[in-house]
PDB file of C-alpha atoms in Angstrom:
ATOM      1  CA  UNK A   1      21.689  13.975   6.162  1.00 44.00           C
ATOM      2  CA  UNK A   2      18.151  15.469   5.940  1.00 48.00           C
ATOM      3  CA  UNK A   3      17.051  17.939   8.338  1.00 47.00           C
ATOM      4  CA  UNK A   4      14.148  18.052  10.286  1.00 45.00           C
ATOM      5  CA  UNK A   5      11.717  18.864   8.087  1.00 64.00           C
ATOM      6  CA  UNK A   6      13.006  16.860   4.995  1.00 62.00           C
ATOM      7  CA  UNK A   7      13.062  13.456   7.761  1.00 65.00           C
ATOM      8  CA  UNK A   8       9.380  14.444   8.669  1.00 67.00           C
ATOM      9  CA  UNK A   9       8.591  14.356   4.564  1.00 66.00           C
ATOM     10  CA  UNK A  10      10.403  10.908   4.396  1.00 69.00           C
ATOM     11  CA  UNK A  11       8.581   9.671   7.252  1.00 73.00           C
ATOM     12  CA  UNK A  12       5.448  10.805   5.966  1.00 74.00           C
ATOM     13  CA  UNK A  13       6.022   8.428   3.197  1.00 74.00           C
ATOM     14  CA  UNK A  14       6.811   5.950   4.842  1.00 77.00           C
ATOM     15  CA  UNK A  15       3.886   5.747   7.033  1.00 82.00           C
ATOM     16  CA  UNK A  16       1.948   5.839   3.295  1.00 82.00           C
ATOM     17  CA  UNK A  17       4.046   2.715   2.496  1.00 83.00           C
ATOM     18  CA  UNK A  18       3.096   0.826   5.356  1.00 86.00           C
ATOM     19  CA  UNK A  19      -0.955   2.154   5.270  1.00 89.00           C
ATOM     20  CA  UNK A  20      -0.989   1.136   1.360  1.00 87.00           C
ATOM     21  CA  UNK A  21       0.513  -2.416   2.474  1.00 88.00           C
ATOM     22  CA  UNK A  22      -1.544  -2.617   5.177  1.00 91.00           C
ATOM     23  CA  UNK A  23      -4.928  -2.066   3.308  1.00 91.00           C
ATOM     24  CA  UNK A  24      -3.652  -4.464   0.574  1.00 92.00           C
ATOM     25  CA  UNK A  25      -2.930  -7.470   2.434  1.00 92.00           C
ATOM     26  CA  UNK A  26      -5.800  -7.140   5.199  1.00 93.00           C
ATOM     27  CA  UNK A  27      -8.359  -6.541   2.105  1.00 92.00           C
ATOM     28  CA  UNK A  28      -6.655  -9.779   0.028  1.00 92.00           C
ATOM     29  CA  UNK A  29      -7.058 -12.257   3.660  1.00 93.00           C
ATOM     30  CA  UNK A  30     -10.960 -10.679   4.067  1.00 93.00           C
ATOM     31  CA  UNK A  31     -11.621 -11.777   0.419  1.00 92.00           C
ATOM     32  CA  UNK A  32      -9.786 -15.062   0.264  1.00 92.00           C
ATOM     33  CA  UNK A  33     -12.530 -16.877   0.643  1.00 92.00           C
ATOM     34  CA  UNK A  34     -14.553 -15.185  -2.122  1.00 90.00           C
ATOM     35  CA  UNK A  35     -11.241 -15.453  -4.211  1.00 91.00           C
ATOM     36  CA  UNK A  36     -11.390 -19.238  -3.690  1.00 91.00           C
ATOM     37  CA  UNK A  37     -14.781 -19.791  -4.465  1.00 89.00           C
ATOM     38  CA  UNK A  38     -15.663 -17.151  -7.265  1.00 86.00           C
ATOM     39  CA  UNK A  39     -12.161 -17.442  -8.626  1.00 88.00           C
ATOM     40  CA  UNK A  40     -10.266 -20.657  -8.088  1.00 89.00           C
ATOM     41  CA  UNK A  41     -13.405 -23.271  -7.745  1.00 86.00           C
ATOM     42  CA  UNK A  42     -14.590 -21.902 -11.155  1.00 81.00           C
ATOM     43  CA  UNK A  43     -13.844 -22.190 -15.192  1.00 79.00           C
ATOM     44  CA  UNK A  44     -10.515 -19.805 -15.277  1.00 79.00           C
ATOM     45  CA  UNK A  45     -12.068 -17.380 -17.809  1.00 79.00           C
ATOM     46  CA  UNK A  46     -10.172 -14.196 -18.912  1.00 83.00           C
ATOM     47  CA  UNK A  47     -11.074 -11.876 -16.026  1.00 83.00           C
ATOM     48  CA  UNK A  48     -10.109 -14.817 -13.791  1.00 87.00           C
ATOM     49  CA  UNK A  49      -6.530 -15.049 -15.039  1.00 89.00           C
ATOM     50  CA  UNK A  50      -6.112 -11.281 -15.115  1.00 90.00           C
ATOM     51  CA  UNK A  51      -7.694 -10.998 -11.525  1.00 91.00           C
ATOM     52  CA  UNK A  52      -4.688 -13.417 -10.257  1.00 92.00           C
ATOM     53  CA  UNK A  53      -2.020 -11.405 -12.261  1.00 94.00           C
ATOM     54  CA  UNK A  54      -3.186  -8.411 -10.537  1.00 94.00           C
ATOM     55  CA  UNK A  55      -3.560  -9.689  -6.993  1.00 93.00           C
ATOM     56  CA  UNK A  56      -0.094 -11.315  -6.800  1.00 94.00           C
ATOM     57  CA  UNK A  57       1.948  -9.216  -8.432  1.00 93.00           C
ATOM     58  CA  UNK A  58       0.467  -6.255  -6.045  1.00 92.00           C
ATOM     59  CA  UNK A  59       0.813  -8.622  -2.952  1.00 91.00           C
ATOM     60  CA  UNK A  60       4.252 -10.076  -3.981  1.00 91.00           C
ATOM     61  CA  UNK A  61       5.972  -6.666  -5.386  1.00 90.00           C
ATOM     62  CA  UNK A  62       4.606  -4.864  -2.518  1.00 87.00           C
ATOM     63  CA  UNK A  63       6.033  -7.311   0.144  1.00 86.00           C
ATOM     64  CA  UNK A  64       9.471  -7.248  -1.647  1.00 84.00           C
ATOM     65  CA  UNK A  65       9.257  -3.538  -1.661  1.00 82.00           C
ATOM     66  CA  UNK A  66       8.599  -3.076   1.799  1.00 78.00           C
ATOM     67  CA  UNK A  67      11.358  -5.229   2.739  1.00 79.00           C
ATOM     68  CA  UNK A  68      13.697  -3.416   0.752  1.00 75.00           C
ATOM     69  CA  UNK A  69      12.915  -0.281   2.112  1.00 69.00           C
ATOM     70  CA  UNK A  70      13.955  -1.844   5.732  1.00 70.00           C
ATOM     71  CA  UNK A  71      17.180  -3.373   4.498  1.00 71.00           C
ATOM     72  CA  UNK A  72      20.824  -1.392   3.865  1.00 70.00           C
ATOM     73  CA  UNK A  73      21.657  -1.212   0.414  1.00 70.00           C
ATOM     74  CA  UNK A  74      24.706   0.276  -1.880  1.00 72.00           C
ATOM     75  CA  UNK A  75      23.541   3.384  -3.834  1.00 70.00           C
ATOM     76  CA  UNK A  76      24.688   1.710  -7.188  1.00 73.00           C
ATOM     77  CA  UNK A  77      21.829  -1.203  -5.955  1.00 75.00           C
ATOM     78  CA  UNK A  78      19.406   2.016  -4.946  1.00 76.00           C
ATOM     79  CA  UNK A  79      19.440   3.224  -8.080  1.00 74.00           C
ATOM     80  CA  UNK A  80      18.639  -0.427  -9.786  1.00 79.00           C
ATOM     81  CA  UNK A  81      15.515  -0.337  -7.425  1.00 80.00           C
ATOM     82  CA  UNK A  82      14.195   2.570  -7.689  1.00 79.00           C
ATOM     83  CA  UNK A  83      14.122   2.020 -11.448  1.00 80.00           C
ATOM     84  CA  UNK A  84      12.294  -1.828 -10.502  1.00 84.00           C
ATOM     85  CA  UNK A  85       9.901   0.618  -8.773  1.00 84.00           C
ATOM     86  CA  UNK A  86       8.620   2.723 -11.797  1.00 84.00           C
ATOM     87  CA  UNK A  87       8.522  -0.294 -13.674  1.00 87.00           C
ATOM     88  CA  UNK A  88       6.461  -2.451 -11.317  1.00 90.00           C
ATOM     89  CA  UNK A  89       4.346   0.922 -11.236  1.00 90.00           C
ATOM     90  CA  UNK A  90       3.884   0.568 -14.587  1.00 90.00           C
ATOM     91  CA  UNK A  91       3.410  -3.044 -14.883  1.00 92.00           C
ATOM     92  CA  UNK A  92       0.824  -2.783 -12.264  1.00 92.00           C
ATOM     93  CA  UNK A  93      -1.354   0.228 -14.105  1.00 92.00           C
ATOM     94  CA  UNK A  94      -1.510  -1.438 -17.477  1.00 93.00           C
ATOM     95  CA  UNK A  95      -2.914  -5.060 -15.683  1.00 94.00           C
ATOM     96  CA  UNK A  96      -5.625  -2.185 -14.394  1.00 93.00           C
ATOM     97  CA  UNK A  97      -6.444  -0.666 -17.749  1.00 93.00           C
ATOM     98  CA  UNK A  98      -6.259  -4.086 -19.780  1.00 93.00           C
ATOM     99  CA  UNK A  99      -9.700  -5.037 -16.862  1.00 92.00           C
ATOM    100  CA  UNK A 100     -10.913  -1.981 -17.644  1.00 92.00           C
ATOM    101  CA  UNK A 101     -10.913  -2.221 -21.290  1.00 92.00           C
ATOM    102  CA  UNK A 102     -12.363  -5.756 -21.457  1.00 89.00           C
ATOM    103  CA  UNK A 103     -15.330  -4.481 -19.040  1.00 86.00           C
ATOM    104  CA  UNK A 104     -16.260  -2.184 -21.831  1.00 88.00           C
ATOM    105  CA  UNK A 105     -15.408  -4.226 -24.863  1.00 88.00           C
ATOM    106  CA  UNK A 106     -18.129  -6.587 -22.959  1.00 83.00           C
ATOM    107  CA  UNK A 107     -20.902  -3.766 -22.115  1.00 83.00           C
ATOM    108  CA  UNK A 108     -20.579  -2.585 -26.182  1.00 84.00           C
ATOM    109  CA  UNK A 109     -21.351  -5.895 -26.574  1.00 82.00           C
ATOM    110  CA  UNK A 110     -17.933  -7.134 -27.800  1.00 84.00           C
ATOM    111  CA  UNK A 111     -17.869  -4.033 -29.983  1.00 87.00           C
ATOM    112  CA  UNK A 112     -14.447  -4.779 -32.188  1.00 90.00           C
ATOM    113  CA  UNK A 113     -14.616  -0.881 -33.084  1.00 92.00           C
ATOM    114  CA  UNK A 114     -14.563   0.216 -29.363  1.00 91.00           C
ATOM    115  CA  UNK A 115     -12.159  -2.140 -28.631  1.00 91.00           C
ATOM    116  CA  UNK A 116      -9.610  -0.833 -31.648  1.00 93.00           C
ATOM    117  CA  UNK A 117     -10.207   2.640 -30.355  1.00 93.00           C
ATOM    118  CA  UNK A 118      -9.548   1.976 -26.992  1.00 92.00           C
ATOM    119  CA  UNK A 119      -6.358   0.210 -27.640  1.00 93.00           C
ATOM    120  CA  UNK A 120      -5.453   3.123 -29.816  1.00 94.00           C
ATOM    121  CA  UNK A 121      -5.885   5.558 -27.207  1.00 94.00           C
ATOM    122  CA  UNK A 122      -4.224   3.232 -24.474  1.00 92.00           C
ATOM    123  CA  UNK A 123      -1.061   2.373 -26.762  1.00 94.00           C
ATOM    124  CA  UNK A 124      -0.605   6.988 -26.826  1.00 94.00           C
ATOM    125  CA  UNK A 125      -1.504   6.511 -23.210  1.00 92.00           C
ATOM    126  CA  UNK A 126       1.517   3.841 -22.850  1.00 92.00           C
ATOM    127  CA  UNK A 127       3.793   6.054 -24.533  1.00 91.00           C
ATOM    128  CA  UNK A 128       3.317   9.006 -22.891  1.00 88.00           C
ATOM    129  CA  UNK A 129       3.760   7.304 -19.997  1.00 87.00           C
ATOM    130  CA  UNK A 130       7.036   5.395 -20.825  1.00 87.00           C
ATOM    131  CA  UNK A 131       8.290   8.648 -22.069  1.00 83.00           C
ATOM    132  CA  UNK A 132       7.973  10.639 -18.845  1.00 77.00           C
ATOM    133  CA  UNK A 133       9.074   7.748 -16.776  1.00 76.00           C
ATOM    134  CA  UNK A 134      12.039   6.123 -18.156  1.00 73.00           C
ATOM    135  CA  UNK A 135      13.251   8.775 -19.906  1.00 68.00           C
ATOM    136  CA  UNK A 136      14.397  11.075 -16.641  1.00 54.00           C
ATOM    137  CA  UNK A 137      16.475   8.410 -15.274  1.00 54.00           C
ATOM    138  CA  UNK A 138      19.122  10.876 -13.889  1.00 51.00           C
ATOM    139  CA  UNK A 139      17.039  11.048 -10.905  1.00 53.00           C
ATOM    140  CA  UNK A 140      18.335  11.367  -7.416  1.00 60.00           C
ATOM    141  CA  UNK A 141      18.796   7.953  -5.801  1.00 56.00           C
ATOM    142  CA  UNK A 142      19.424   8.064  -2.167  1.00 57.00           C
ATOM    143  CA  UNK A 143      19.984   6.397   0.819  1.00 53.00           C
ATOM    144  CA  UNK A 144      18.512   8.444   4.189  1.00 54.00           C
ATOM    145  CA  UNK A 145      19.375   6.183   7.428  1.00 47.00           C
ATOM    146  CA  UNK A 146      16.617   5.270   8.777  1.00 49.00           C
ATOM    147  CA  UNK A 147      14.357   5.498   6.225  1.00 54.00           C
ATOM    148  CA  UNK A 148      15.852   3.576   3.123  1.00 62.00           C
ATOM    149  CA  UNK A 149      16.124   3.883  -0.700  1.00 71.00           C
ATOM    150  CA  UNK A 150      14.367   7.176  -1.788  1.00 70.00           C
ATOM    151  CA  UNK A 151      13.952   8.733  -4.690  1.00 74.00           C
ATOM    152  CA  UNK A 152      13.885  12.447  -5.237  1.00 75.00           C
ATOM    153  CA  UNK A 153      13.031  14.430  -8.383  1.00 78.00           C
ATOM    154  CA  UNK A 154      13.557  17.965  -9.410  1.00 79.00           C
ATOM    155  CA  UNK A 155      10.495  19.750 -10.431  1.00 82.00           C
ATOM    156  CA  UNK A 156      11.187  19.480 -14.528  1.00 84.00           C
ATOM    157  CA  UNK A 157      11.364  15.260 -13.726  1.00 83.00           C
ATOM    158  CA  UNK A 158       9.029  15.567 -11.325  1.00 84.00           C
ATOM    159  CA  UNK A 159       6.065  17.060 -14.075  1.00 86.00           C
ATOM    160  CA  UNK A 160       7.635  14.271 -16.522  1.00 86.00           C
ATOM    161  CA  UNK A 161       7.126  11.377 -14.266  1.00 86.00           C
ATOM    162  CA  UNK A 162       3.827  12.550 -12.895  1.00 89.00           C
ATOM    163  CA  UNK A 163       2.553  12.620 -16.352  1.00 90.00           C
ATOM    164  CA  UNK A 164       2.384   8.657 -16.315  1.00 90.00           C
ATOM    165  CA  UNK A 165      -0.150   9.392 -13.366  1.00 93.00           C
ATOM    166  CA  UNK A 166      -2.152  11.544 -15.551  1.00 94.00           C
ATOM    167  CA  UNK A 167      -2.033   9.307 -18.338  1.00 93.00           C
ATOM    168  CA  UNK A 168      -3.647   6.415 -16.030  1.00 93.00           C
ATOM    169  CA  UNK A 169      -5.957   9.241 -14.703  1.00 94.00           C
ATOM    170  CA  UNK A 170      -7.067   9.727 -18.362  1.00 94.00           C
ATOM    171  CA  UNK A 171      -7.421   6.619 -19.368  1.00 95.00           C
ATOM    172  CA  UNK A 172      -9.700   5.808 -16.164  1.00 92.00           C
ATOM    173  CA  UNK A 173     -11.965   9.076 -17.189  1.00 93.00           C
ATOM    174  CA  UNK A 174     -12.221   7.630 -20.308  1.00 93.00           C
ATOM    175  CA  UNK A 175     -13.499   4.509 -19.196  1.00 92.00           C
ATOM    176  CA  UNK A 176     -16.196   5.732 -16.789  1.00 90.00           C
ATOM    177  CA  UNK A 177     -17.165   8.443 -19.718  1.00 91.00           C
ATOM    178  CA  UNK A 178     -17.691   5.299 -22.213  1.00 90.00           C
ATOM    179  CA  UNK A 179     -19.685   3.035 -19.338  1.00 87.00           C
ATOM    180  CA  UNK A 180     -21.864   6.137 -18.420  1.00 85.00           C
ATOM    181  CA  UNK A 181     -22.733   6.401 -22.394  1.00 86.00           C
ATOM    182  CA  UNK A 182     -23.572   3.352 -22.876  1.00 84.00           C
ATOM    183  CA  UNK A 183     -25.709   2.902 -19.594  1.00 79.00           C
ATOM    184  CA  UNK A 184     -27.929   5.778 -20.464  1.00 79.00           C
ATOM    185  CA  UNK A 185     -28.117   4.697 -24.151  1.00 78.00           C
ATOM    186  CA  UNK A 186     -29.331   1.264 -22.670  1.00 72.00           C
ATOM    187  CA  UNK A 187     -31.513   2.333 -20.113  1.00 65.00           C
ATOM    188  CA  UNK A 188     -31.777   5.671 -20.456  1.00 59.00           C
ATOM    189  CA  UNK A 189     -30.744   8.533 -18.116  1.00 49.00           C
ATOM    190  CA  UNK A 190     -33.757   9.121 -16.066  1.00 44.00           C
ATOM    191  CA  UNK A 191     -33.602   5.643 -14.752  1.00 53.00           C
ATOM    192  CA  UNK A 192     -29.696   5.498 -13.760  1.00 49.00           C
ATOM    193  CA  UNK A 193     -31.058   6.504  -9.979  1.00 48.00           C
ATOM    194  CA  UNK A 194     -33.209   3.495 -10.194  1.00 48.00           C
ATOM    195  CA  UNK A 195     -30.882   0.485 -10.455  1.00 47.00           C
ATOM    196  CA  UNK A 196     -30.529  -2.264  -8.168  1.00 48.00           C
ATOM    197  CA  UNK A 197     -27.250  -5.205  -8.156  1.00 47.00           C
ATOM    198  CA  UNK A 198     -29.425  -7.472  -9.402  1.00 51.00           C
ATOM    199  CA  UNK A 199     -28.025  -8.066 -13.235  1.00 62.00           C
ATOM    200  CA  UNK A 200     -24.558  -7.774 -14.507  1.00 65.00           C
ATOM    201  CA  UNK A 201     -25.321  -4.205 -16.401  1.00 68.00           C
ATOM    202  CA  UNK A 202     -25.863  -2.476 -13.043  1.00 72.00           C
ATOM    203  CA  UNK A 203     -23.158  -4.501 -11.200  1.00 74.00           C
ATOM    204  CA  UNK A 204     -20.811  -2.764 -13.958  1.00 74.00           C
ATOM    205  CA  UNK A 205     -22.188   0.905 -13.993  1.00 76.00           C
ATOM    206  CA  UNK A 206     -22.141   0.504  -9.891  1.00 78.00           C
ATOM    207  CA  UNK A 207     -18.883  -0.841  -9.203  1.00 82.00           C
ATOM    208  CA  UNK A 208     -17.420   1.302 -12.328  1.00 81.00           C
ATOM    209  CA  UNK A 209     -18.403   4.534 -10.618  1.00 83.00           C
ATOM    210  CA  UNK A 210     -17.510   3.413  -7.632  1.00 86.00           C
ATOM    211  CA  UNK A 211     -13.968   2.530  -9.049  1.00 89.00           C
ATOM    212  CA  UNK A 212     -13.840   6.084 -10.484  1.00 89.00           C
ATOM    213  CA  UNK A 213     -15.073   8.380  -7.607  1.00 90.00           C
ATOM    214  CA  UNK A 214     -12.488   6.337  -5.402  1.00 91.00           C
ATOM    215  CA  UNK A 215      -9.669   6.586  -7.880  1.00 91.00           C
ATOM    216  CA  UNK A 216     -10.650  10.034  -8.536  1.00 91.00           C
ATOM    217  CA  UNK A 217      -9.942  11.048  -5.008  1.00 92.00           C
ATOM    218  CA  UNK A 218      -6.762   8.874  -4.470  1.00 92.00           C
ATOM    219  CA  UNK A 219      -4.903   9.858  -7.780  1.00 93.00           C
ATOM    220  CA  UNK A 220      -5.755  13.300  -7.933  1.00 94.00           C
ATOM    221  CA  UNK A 221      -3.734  14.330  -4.932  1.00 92.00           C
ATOM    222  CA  UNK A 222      -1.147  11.829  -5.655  1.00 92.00           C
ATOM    223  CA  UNK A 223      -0.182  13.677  -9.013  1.00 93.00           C
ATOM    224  CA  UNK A 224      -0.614  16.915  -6.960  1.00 92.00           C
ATOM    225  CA  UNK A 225       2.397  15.984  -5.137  1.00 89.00           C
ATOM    226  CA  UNK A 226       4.609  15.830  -8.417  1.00 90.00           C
ATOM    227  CA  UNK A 227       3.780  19.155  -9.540  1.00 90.00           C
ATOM    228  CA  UNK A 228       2.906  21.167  -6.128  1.00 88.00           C
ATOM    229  CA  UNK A 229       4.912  19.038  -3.955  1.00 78.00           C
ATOM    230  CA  UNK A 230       7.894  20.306  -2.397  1.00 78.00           C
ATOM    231  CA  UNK A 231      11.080  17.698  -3.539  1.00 75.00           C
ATOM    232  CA  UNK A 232      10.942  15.198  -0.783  1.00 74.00           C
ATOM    233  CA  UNK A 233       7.071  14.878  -1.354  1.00 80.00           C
ATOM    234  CA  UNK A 234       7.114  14.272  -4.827  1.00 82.00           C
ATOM    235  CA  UNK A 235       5.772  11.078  -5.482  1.00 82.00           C
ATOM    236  CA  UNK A 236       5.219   9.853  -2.473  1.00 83.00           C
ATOM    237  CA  UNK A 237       1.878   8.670  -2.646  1.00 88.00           C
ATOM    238  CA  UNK A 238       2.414   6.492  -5.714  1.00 89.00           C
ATOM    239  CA  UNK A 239       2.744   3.179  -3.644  1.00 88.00           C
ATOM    240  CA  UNK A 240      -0.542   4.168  -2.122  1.00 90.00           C
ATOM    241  CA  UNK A 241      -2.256   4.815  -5.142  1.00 93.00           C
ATOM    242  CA  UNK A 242      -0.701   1.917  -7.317  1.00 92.00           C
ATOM    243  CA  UNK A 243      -2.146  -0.377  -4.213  1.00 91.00           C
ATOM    244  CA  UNK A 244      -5.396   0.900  -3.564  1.00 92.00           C
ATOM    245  CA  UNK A 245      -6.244   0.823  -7.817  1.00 93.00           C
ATOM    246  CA  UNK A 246      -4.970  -3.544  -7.181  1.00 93.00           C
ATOM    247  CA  UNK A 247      -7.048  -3.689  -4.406  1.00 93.00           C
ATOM    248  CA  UNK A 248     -10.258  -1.424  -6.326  1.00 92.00           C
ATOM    249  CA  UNK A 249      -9.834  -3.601  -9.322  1.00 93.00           C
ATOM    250  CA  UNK A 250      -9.777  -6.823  -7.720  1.00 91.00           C
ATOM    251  CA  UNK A 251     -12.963  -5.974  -5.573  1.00 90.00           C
ATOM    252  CA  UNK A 252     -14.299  -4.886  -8.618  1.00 88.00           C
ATOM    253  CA  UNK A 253     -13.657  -8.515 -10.769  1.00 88.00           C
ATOM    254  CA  UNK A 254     -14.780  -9.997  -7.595  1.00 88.00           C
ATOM    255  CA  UNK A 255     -18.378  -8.725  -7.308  1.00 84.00           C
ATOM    256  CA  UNK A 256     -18.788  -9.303 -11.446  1.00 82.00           C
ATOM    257  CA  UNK A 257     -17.759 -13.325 -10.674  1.00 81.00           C
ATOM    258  CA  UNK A 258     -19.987 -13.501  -7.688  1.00 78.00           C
ATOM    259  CA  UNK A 259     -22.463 -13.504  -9.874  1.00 72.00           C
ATOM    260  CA  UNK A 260     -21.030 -15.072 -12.958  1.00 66.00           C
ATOM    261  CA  UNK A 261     -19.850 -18.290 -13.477  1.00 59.00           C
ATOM    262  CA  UNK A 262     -17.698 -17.689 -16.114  1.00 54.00           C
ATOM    263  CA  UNK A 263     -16.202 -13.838 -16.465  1.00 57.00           C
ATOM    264  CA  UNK A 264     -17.132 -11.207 -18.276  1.00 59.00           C
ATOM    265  CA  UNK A 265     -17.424 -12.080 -22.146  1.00 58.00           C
ATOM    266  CA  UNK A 266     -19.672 -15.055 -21.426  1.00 48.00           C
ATOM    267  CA  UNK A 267     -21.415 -15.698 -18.172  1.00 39.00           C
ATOM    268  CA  UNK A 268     -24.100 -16.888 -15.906  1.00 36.00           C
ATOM    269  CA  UNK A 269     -26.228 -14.684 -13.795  1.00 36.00           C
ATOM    270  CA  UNK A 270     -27.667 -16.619 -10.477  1.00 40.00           C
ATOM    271  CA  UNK A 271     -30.910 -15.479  -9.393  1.00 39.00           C
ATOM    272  CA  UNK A 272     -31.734 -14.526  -5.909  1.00 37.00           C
ATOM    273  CA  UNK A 273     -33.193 -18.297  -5.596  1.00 35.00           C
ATOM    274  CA  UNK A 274     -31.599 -21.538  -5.307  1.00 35.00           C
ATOM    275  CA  UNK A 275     -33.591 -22.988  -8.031  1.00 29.00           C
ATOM    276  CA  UNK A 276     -33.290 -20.665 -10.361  1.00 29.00           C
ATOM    277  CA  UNK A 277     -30.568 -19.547 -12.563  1.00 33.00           C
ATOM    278  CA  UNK A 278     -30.310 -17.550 -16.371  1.00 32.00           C
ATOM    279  CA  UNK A 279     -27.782 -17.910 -18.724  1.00 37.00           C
ATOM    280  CA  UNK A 280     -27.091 -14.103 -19.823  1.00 40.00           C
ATOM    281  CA  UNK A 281     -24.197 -12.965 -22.110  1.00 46.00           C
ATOM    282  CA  UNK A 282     -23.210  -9.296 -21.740  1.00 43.00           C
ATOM    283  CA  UNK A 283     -23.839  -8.770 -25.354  1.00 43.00           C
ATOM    284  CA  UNK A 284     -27.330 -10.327 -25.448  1.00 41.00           C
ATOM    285  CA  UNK A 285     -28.374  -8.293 -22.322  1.00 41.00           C
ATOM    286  CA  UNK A 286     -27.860  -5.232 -24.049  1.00 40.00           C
ATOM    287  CA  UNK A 287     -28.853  -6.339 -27.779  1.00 38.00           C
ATOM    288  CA  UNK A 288     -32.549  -5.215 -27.623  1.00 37.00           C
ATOM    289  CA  UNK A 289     -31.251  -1.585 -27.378  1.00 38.00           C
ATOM    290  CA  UNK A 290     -29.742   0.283 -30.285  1.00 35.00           C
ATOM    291  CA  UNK A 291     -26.903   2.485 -29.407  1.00 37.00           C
TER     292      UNK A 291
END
């Protein structure tokens, strides 16, 4: 039975549990009805089918978390979830990357040799990941009344697991390093202060940093709490931040189809009138600059 302090810890993440749910399911009912009309109402491009993947499996494996949490379980059945947990985690983080990556392999202009690259350095990424994640699994496993299934590390498994949180962390840097390059290549770095959401380049480089600051600021702390934390604290913002990157990315496919008609690789741009609209491919937008 924890003491004080160590039922404080577990509450604490707890209440992040509930907040991450919370922000998840009130964001996916205020954007339903962009969802159905942007999303459902539309060709189901690429970036369409990976938005869905990402939305329901967040929303679904969320709710079945949360439930779990609330109902009494055997510690042999603990132990099964919490290793469910690190692998929806996982799951979750590579739907995230595999946007990410097609968002650039569209702004190089369906660039094969970015794209090879990238899946290089995603596949170490993966890895890495895998390695520090499944192979601790003589983690503690327990069952606080009260509270539910939690899972506790020691601070060796604790730096091993956190290192799939630095891998994703990576991996994001790299992305916003690669859409920053090729924005000031395109346009040129005096002008970055100057762009508008009116085109689909500047919708990406917006949203993208946006993504990244926000990201930035969730994941940071949440991989301070594997290797910093004290052992009840370990961790326990990784529901939070494996939510709030769903929810980011999904915003972030959103505001690309509300003004494309057909995802990323091939689409068409509305203009601000009813009368008007261009057909613009990514790769064409960006062709009359060199990089």
């Amino acid at each position: 039975m924890p003491d004080i302090t160590e039922s404080q810890q577990l509450w604490i993440h707890l209440y992040a549990v509930l907040v991450a749910n919370s922000i998840l399911i009130y964001d996916h009912i205020a954007t339903l009805p962009e969802e159905i009309a942007f999303i459902w109402r539309r060709p189901k491009a690429l970036s369409s089918k990976l938005f869905l993947v990402n939305r329901y499996v967040a929303l679904l494996g969320n709710i079945f978390a949360l439930c779990i949490d609330f109902l009494p379980m055997s510690d042999e059945s603990c132990v099964k979830y919490t290793l469910c947990r690190q692998l929806f985690f996982l799951f979750q983080g590579l739907i995230v990357c595999l946007i990410l990556t097609i968002r650039i392999y569209a702004l190089y202009g369906c660039n094969k040799r970015v794209l090879i690259w990238m899946i290089i350095i995603g596949f170490i990424l993966v890895i890495v990941a895998c390695a520090g994640t499944f192979g601790h699994f003589s983690s503690n496993a327990t069952i606080y009344p009260g509270v539910g299934c939690y899972e506790t590390y020691t601070a060796p498994i604790a730096a091993r697991v956190g290192l799939a949180w630095v891998a994703l962390f990576v991996f994001e840097l790299l992305i916003f390093i690669l859409t920053v390059y090729r924005i000031c290549k395109t346009r040129g770095l005096l002008r970055l202060s100057l762009f508008t959401r009116s085109n689909v380049i500047n919708i990406v480089f917006h949203d993208g940093a946006m993504y990244f600051g926000a990201m930035t600021l969730i994941n940071i702390p949440n991989i301070l709490t594997y290797y910093s934390g004290s052992v009840n604290t370990r961790g326990s913002l990784a529901t939070f931040t494996s939510s709030m990157s769903a929810t980011l990315i999904s915003r972030l496919v959103l505001n690309l189809h509300e003004s494309m008609d057909t995802g990323i690789l091939s689409t068409t741009v509305r203009d601000s009138s009813d009368f008007l609209t261009t057909r613009v491919n990514v790769q064409s937008a960006i062709s009359s600059h060199h990089w």
